[in-house]
Amino acid sequence: MRLIGHKTPGLPFLLRRFRPYLCNCTMAQTKKIRVAVAQMTSINDIDANFDTCARLTEKAAGEGAMLMCLPECFSFIGAESLSIAEDMDGPIMLRYCELARKWNIWISLGGFQEKGENDKHMFNTHVLVDDLGNIKTKYRKIHLFDVDVPGNKIFKESAFTASGTDIIVADSPVGRVGLTICYDLRFPELYHQLRFQHHAQILLVPSAFTKITGQAHWEVLLRTRAIENQCYVIAAAQTGKHSENRESYGDSLIIDPWGTVVARLPDRLTTDIVLADIDPSIIDDVRTKMPICEHRRPDIYEKKKD
């Protein structure tokens, strides 16, 4: 684990010079690839949140990260989420695309308020932007957080958010990434599809876990998804008090395919980033020595009863 301290002179230029070669390499050909995961406290101020994301992204680029991962609701958290939702070519998203282009870095925008098909519902959308500032792909959150959390706190995400229907993966300089969001983490079948049907190597889990559910389940669920799918898991987290009525757990993590936490901030409430190097040889080694892909029995799992 390495916390951010300063920019490395000349490194962004070198990455821009050689990134076309790196992007065309397979993971088996490429050595370790640096990624950054953010932790922040978004509020109901679009400009303030962008300033925080811009500062953290600059740090990540300066340290040679090829992918920067921001949490769910990175651009806005507040009761007005539905009213500020916009299309993918709107001014909020364009600012973040320009940020990726400026620093020549891929950005995982963990959960964006995308305008829905009617005025009553939006989509909670994970957007992957490449280093030229182009939207590579987007994933609309499938599992919506309709939950009665212990302590009489009731959440009803479906009241203002429509569910997505597509499983999304994308090739990137750090490998083949599977896109998910927060509450998706509790549904292993989605991650099994990403790994065994769509060949994901890295699972992105941007989140805004509640404090209570985070204390109970956050790390154990993330490590489980890494172990059972033999993938890296990168989980960018919201943290702290967003308002009087909302608080997130924090604890941004990067976990390797053996289930080992390889990067985390020392304080789960701080706003900062932490770095780790994705090592393709670890993925290959774990999958070769324990070939669960070959041992799976979908013929039995999916057998229909008469």
Short mmCIF file of C-alpha atoms in Angstrom, two decimals:
data_model
loop_
_atom_site.label_atom_id
_atom_site.label_comp_id
_atom_site.label_asym_id
_atom_site.label_seq_id
_atom_site.Cartn_x
_atom_site.Cartn_y
_atom_site.Cartn_z
CA MET A 1 0.00 0.00 0.00
CA ARG A 2 1.20 3.50 -0.78
CA LEU A 3 -0.51 6.74 0.18
CA ILE A 4 -0.28 9.75 -2.08
CA GLY A 5 2.29 12.34 -1.23
CA HIS A 6 3.55 14.08 -4.35
CA LYS A 7 3.58 13.91 -8.12
CA THR A 8 6.40 12.12 -9.89
CA PRO A 9 8.00 14.53 -12.40
CA GLY A 10 7.69 13.40 -15.98
CA LEU A 11 5.58 10.32 -15.27
CA PRO A 12 2.30 11.56 -16.82
CA PHE A 13 4.21 12.30 -20.04
CA LEU A 14 5.73 8.82 -20.12
CA LEU A 15 2.34 7.23 -19.56
CA ARG A 16 0.84 9.23 -22.41
CA ARG A 17 3.75 8.21 -24.64
CA PHE A 18 3.49 4.49 -23.99
CA ARG A 19 -0.19 3.98 -23.12
CA PRO A 20 -1.22 3.00 -26.70
CA TYR A 21 1.20 0.08 -26.43
CA LEU A 22 -0.03 -0.83 -22.96
CA CYS A 23 -3.68 -0.74 -24.00
CA ASN A 24 -3.01 -3.26 -26.75
CA CYS A 25 -1.24 -5.70 -24.46
CA THR A 26 -2.96 -8.67 -22.90
CA MET A 27 -2.77 -9.02 -19.15
CA ALA A 28 -0.41 -11.96 -19.58
CA GLN A 29 2.01 -9.74 -21.49
CA THR A 30 1.71 -6.73 -19.21
CA LYS A 31 3.47 -6.40 -15.87
CA LYS A 32 1.98 -4.76 -12.80
CA ILE A 33 -0.48 -1.96 -13.50
CA ARG A 34 -1.14 0.79 -10.97
CA VAL A 35 -4.67 1.71 -9.93
CA ALA A 36 -6.05 4.25 -7.47
CA VAL A 37 -9.17 4.03 -5.32
CA ALA A 38 -10.78 7.09 -3.77
CA GLN A 39 -12.61 7.75 -0.54
CA MET A 40 -14.67 10.92 -0.12
CA THR A 41 -17.73 12.54 1.43
CA SER A 42 -19.99 13.86 -1.32
CA ILE A 43 -22.60 16.49 -0.48
CA ASN A 44 -25.42 18.30 -2.29
CA ASP A 45 -22.99 20.63 -4.05
CA ILE A 46 -21.99 19.62 -7.58
CA ASP A 47 -19.08 22.07 -7.81
CA ALA A 48 -17.60 21.17 -4.42
CA ASN A 49 -17.75 17.47 -5.22
CA PHE A 50 -16.08 18.05 -8.59
CA ASP A 51 -13.27 20.01 -6.94
CA THR A 52 -12.63 17.08 -4.59
CA CYS A 53 -12.68 14.54 -7.43
CA ALA A 54 -10.41 16.72 -9.56
CA ARG A 55 -7.86 17.05 -6.75
CA LEU A 56 -7.83 13.31 -6.07
CA THR A 57 -7.60 12.47 -9.77
CA GLU A 58 -4.62 14.78 -10.21
CA LYS A 59 -2.89 12.95 -7.35
CA ALA A 60 -3.66 9.56 -8.87
CA ALA A 61 -2.30 10.59 -12.28
CA GLY A 62 0.80 12.05 -10.70
CA GLU A 63 1.55 8.72 -9.05
CA GLY A 64 1.24 6.83 -12.32
CA ALA A 65 -2.19 5.26 -11.88
CA MET A 66 -3.82 4.13 -15.11
CA LEU A 67 -7.28 3.83 -13.54
CA MET A 68 -8.89 6.08 -10.94
CA CYS A 69 -11.97 4.69 -9.15
CA LEU A 70 -14.51 7.08 -7.62
CA PRO A 71 -17.39 5.96 -5.36
CA GLU A 72 -21.12 5.82 -5.92
CA CYS A 73 -22.75 9.27 -5.94
CA PHE A 74 -19.36 10.89 -6.55
CA SER A 75 -20.92 14.00 -8.13
CA PHE A 76 -23.91 14.55 -5.83
CA ILE A 77 -25.67 13.25 -2.72
CA GLY A 78 -28.91 14.87 -1.63
CA ALA A 79 -32.68 14.87 -1.73
CA GLU A 80 -32.57 16.69 -5.06
CA SER A 81 -30.89 13.79 -6.89
CA LEU A 82 -33.81 13.24 -9.26
CA SER A 83 -34.04 16.90 -10.22
CA ILE A 84 -30.32 17.21 -11.07
CA ALA A 85 -30.20 13.98 -13.12
CA GLU A 86 -29.01 14.51 -16.68
CA ASP A 87 -28.18 12.69 -19.91
CA MET A 88 -24.72 11.28 -20.59
CA ASP A 89 -23.82 14.32 -22.71
CA GLY A 90 -24.87 16.80 -20.03
CA PRO A 91 -22.57 19.38 -18.39
CA ILE A 92 -21.81 17.34 -15.24
CA MET A 93 -20.60 14.28 -17.13
CA LEU A 94 -18.70 16.39 -19.64
CA ARG A 95 -16.64 17.91 -16.81
CA TYR A 96 -15.57 14.47 -15.64
CA CYS A 97 -14.78 13.34 -19.19
CA GLU A 98 -12.58 16.40 -19.56
CA LEU A 99 -10.90 15.52 -16.24
CA ALA A 100 -9.96 12.09 -17.63
CA ARG A 101 -8.63 13.65 -20.81
CA LYS A 102 -6.68 16.35 -18.95
CA TRP A 103 -4.83 13.84 -16.76
CA ASN A 104 -4.69 11.10 -19.38
CA ILE A 105 -6.22 8.54 -17.02
CA TRP A 106 -9.16 6.14 -17.13
CA ILE A 107 -11.84 6.96 -14.54
CA SER A 108 -14.50 4.72 -13.02
CA LEU A 109 -17.35 7.07 -12.15
CA GLY A 110 -19.04 4.92 -9.59
CA GLY A 111 -22.67 5.98 -9.60
CA PHE A 112 -24.03 8.89 -11.62
CA GLN A 113 -27.55 10.33 -11.64
CA GLU A 114 -28.48 9.57 -15.24
CA LYS A 115 -31.77 10.97 -16.50
CA GLY A 116 -34.39 8.24 -16.77
CA GLU A 117 -37.13 7.44 -19.23
CA ASN A 118 -39.65 9.55 -17.31
CA ASP A 119 -39.64 12.44 -14.83
CA LYS A 120 -40.19 10.19 -11.81
CA HIS A 121 -37.21 7.87 -12.14
CA MET A 122 -33.52 8.17 -12.97
CA PHE A 123 -30.81 5.52 -13.37
CA ASN A 124 -27.96 4.98 -10.94
CA THR A 125 -25.24 4.58 -13.55
CA HIS A 126 -21.60 3.46 -13.29
CA VAL A 127 -19.69 5.13 -16.13
CA LEU A 128 -16.25 4.09 -17.38
CA VAL A 129 -14.36 6.90 -19.13
CA ASP A 130 -11.14 6.30 -21.05
CA ASP A 131 -7.98 8.42 -21.00
CA LEU A 132 -9.12 10.41 -24.03
CA GLY A 133 -12.26 11.50 -22.21
CA ASN A 134 -14.60 9.18 -24.10
CA ILE A 135 -17.31 7.15 -22.40
CA LYS A 136 -16.16 3.56 -22.85
CA THR A 137 -19.29 1.94 -21.39
CA LYS A 138 -21.94 2.39 -18.72
CA TYR A 139 -23.73 0.08 -16.30
CA ARG A 140 -27.13 0.85 -14.80
CA LYS A 141 -27.51 -0.54 -11.30
CA ILE A 142 -29.59 -3.71 -11.35
CA HIS A 143 -30.30 -4.31 -7.65
CA LEU A 144 -31.99 -1.37 -5.94
CA PHE A 145 -31.61 -0.69 -2.22
CA ASP A 146 -35.12 -1.18 -0.83
CA VAL A 147 -34.18 -2.12 2.72
CA ASP A 148 -35.24 -1.64 6.32
CA VAL A 149 -31.85 -1.15 7.96
CA PRO A 150 -31.55 -1.95 11.69
CA GLY A 151 -32.31 1.18 13.69
CA ASN A 152 -35.60 1.93 11.89
CA LYS A 153 -33.92 3.51 8.89
CA ILE A 154 -35.85 2.68 5.73
CA PHE A 155 -34.41 3.11 2.24
CA LYS A 156 -36.50 2.88 -0.94
CA GLU A 157 -34.20 3.45 -3.91
CA SER A 158 -36.82 2.15 -6.33
CA ALA A 159 -39.06 5.09 -5.46
CA PHE A 160 -36.93 7.35 -7.66
CA THR A 161 -34.56 4.98 -9.51
CA ALA A 162 -35.25 2.51 -12.32
CA SER A 163 -33.40 -0.80 -12.42
CA GLY A 164 -30.91 -1.62 -15.14
CA THR A 165 -31.11 -4.86 -17.10
CA ASP A 166 -27.66 -5.42 -18.63
CA ILE A 167 -24.48 -7.04 -17.30
CA ILE A 168 -21.49 -4.96 -18.38
CA VAL A 169 -17.78 -5.68 -18.81
CA ALA A 170 -15.12 -3.69 -20.64
CA ASP A 171 -11.50 -4.11 -21.66
CA SER A 172 -9.17 -1.52 -20.19
CA PRO A 173 -5.43 -0.96 -19.68
CA VAL A 174 -5.68 -2.69 -16.30
CA GLY A 175 -7.54 -5.75 -17.59
CA ARG A 176 -11.10 -6.85 -18.23
CA VAL A 177 -13.31 -5.05 -15.71
CA GLY A 178 -16.80 -5.94 -14.52
CA LEU A 179 -19.00 -3.00 -13.49
CA THR A 180 -21.32 -3.13 -10.46
CA ILE A 181 -22.63 -0.71 -7.82
CA CYS A 182 -22.99 -1.00 -4.01
CA TYR A 183 -26.06 -3.17 -3.16
CA ASP A 184 -25.19 -5.42 -6.12
CA LEU A 185 -22.48 -6.78 -3.81
CA ARG A 186 -25.06 -8.95 -2.02
CA PHE A 187 -26.00 -10.86 -5.17
CA PRO A 188 -23.26 -13.38 -6.00
CA GLU A 189 -24.92 -14.58 -9.18
CA LEU A 190 -24.15 -11.22 -10.84
CA TYR A 191 -20.45 -11.59 -10.05
CA HIS A 192 -20.44 -15.22 -11.18
CA GLN A 193 -21.81 -14.05 -14.53
CA LEU A 194 -19.13 -11.38 -14.78
CA ARG A 195 -16.37 -13.90 -14.11
CA PHE A 196 -17.52 -17.15 -15.69
CA GLN A 197 -19.60 -15.88 -18.60
CA HIS A 198 -17.93 -12.55 -19.37
CA HIS A 199 -14.36 -13.34 -18.24
CA ALA A 200 -13.85 -10.40 -15.89
CA GLN A 201 -10.49 -10.14 -14.15
CA ILE A 202 -11.24 -7.09 -12.01
CA LEU A 203 -14.54 -6.33 -10.26
CA LEU A 204 -15.40 -2.69 -9.59
CA VAL A 205 -17.70 -2.11 -6.60
CA PRO A 206 -18.16 1.65 -6.03
CA SER A 207 -20.42 2.16 -3.03
CA ALA A 208 -22.11 4.34 -0.44
CA PHE A 209 -22.72 1.65 2.19
CA THR A 210 -24.62 2.78 5.27
CA LYS A 211 -22.64 2.92 8.49
CA ILE A 212 -24.59 0.03 10.07
CA THR A 213 -24.41 -2.34 7.10
CA GLY A 214 -20.81 -1.38 6.44
CA GLN A 215 -19.72 -2.26 9.97
CA ALA A 216 -21.42 -5.64 9.69
CA HIS A 217 -20.79 -6.77 6.11
CA TRP A 218 -18.60 -4.49 3.94
CA GLU A 219 -15.19 -6.15 4.08
CA VAL A 220 -16.42 -9.73 4.38
CA LEU A 221 -18.63 -9.39 1.29
CA LEU A 222 -15.87 -7.80 -0.77
CA ARG A 223 -13.34 -10.45 0.18
CA THR A 224 -15.87 -13.17 -0.56
CA ARG A 225 -16.50 -11.83 -4.08
CA ALA A 226 -12.74 -11.71 -4.68
CA ILE A 227 -12.17 -15.27 -3.43
CA GLU A 228 -15.10 -17.01 -5.09
CA ASN A 229 -14.44 -15.36 -8.46
CA GLN A 230 -10.63 -15.21 -8.27
CA CYS A 231 -10.65 -11.57 -9.29
CA TYR A 232 -9.22 -8.34 -8.01
CA VAL A 233 -11.91 -6.24 -6.32
CA ILE A 234 -11.66 -2.46 -6.26
CA ALA A 235 -14.17 -0.81 -3.94
CA ALA A 236 -14.31 2.99 -3.78
CA ALA A 237 -16.39 4.14 -0.81
CA GLN A 238 -18.33 7.16 0.34
CA THR A 239 -17.61 8.02 3.96
CA GLY A 240 -18.85 10.21 6.79
CA LYS A 241 -21.82 12.55 7.19
CA HIS A 242 -23.36 13.76 3.95
CA SER A 243 -26.24 15.44 5.73
CA GLU A 244 -28.21 15.16 8.97
CA ASN A 245 -30.05 12.15 7.58
CA ARG A 246 -27.34 10.24 5.73
CA GLU A 247 -24.00 8.74 6.72
CA SER A 248 -21.69 6.32 4.89
CA TYR A 249 -19.27 3.76 6.30
CA GLY A 250 -16.17 4.38 4.17
CA ASP A 251 -13.17 2.00 4.08
CA SER A 252 -12.12 1.99 0.42
CA LEU A 253 -10.34 -1.27 -0.41
CA ILE A 254 -8.40 -3.10 -3.08
CA ILE A 255 -8.42 -6.90 -2.67
CA ASP A 256 -6.46 -9.48 -4.65
CA PRO A 257 -7.83 -12.77 -6.08
CA TRP A 258 -6.72 -14.70 -2.99
CA GLY A 259 -8.88 -12.44 -0.81
CA THR A 260 -6.01 -10.42 0.66
CA VAL A 261 -6.57 -6.72 1.29
CA VAL A 262 -3.63 -5.13 -0.56
CA ALA A 263 -4.62 -1.47 -0.13
CA ARG A 264 -6.71 0.55 2.29
CA LEU A 265 -6.51 3.98 3.82
CA PRO A 266 -5.44 4.00 7.48
CA ASP A 267 -8.52 6.04 8.34
CA ARG A 268 -11.87 4.97 6.92
CA LEU A 269 -13.23 8.52 7.33
CA THR A 270 -10.54 10.50 5.51
CA THR A 271 -10.84 11.94 2.00
CA ASP A 272 -7.89 10.64 0.00
CA ILE A 273 -6.75 7.93 -2.38
CA VAL A 274 -4.69 4.79 -1.98
CA LEU A 275 -2.72 2.93 -4.64
CA ALA A 276 -2.07 -0.70 -5.49
CA ASP A 277 -0.45 -2.49 -8.40
CA ILE A 278 -2.63 -5.01 -10.21
CA ASP A 279 -0.45 -8.09 -10.81
CA PRO A 280 -1.76 -10.29 -13.66
CA SER A 281 0.50 -13.15 -12.55
CA ILE A 282 -1.46 -13.43 -9.29
CA ILE A 283 -4.70 -13.87 -11.23
CA ASP A 284 -3.12 -16.52 -13.44
CA ASP A 285 -1.49 -18.30 -10.52
CA VAL A 286 -4.64 -18.48 -8.38
CA ARG A 287 -6.80 -19.64 -11.28
CA THR A 288 -4.27 -22.25 -12.43
CA LYS A 289 -3.69 -23.80 -9.02
CA MET A 290 -7.39 -23.81 -8.11
CA PRO A 291 -9.24 -24.19 -11.44
CA ILE A 292 -12.77 -23.58 -10.21
CA CYS A 293 -13.86 -22.52 -13.68
CA GLU A 294 -13.22 -26.09 -14.88
CA HIS A 295 -14.84 -27.63 -11.81
CA ARG A 296 -18.13 -25.76 -12.01
CA ARG A 297 -21.24 -27.86 -12.75
CA PRO A 298 -23.84 -25.59 -14.39
CA ASP A 299 -25.48 -28.74 -15.79
CA ILE A 300 -26.43 -29.60 -12.21
CA TYR A 301 -27.01 -26.09 -10.87
CA GLU A 302 -29.43 -25.22 -13.65
CA LYS A 303 -31.20 -28.56 -13.84
CA LYS A 304 -34.95 -28.04 -13.88
CA LYS A 305 -37.25 -30.02 -11.66
CA ASP A 306 -39.94 -32.06 -13.37
#
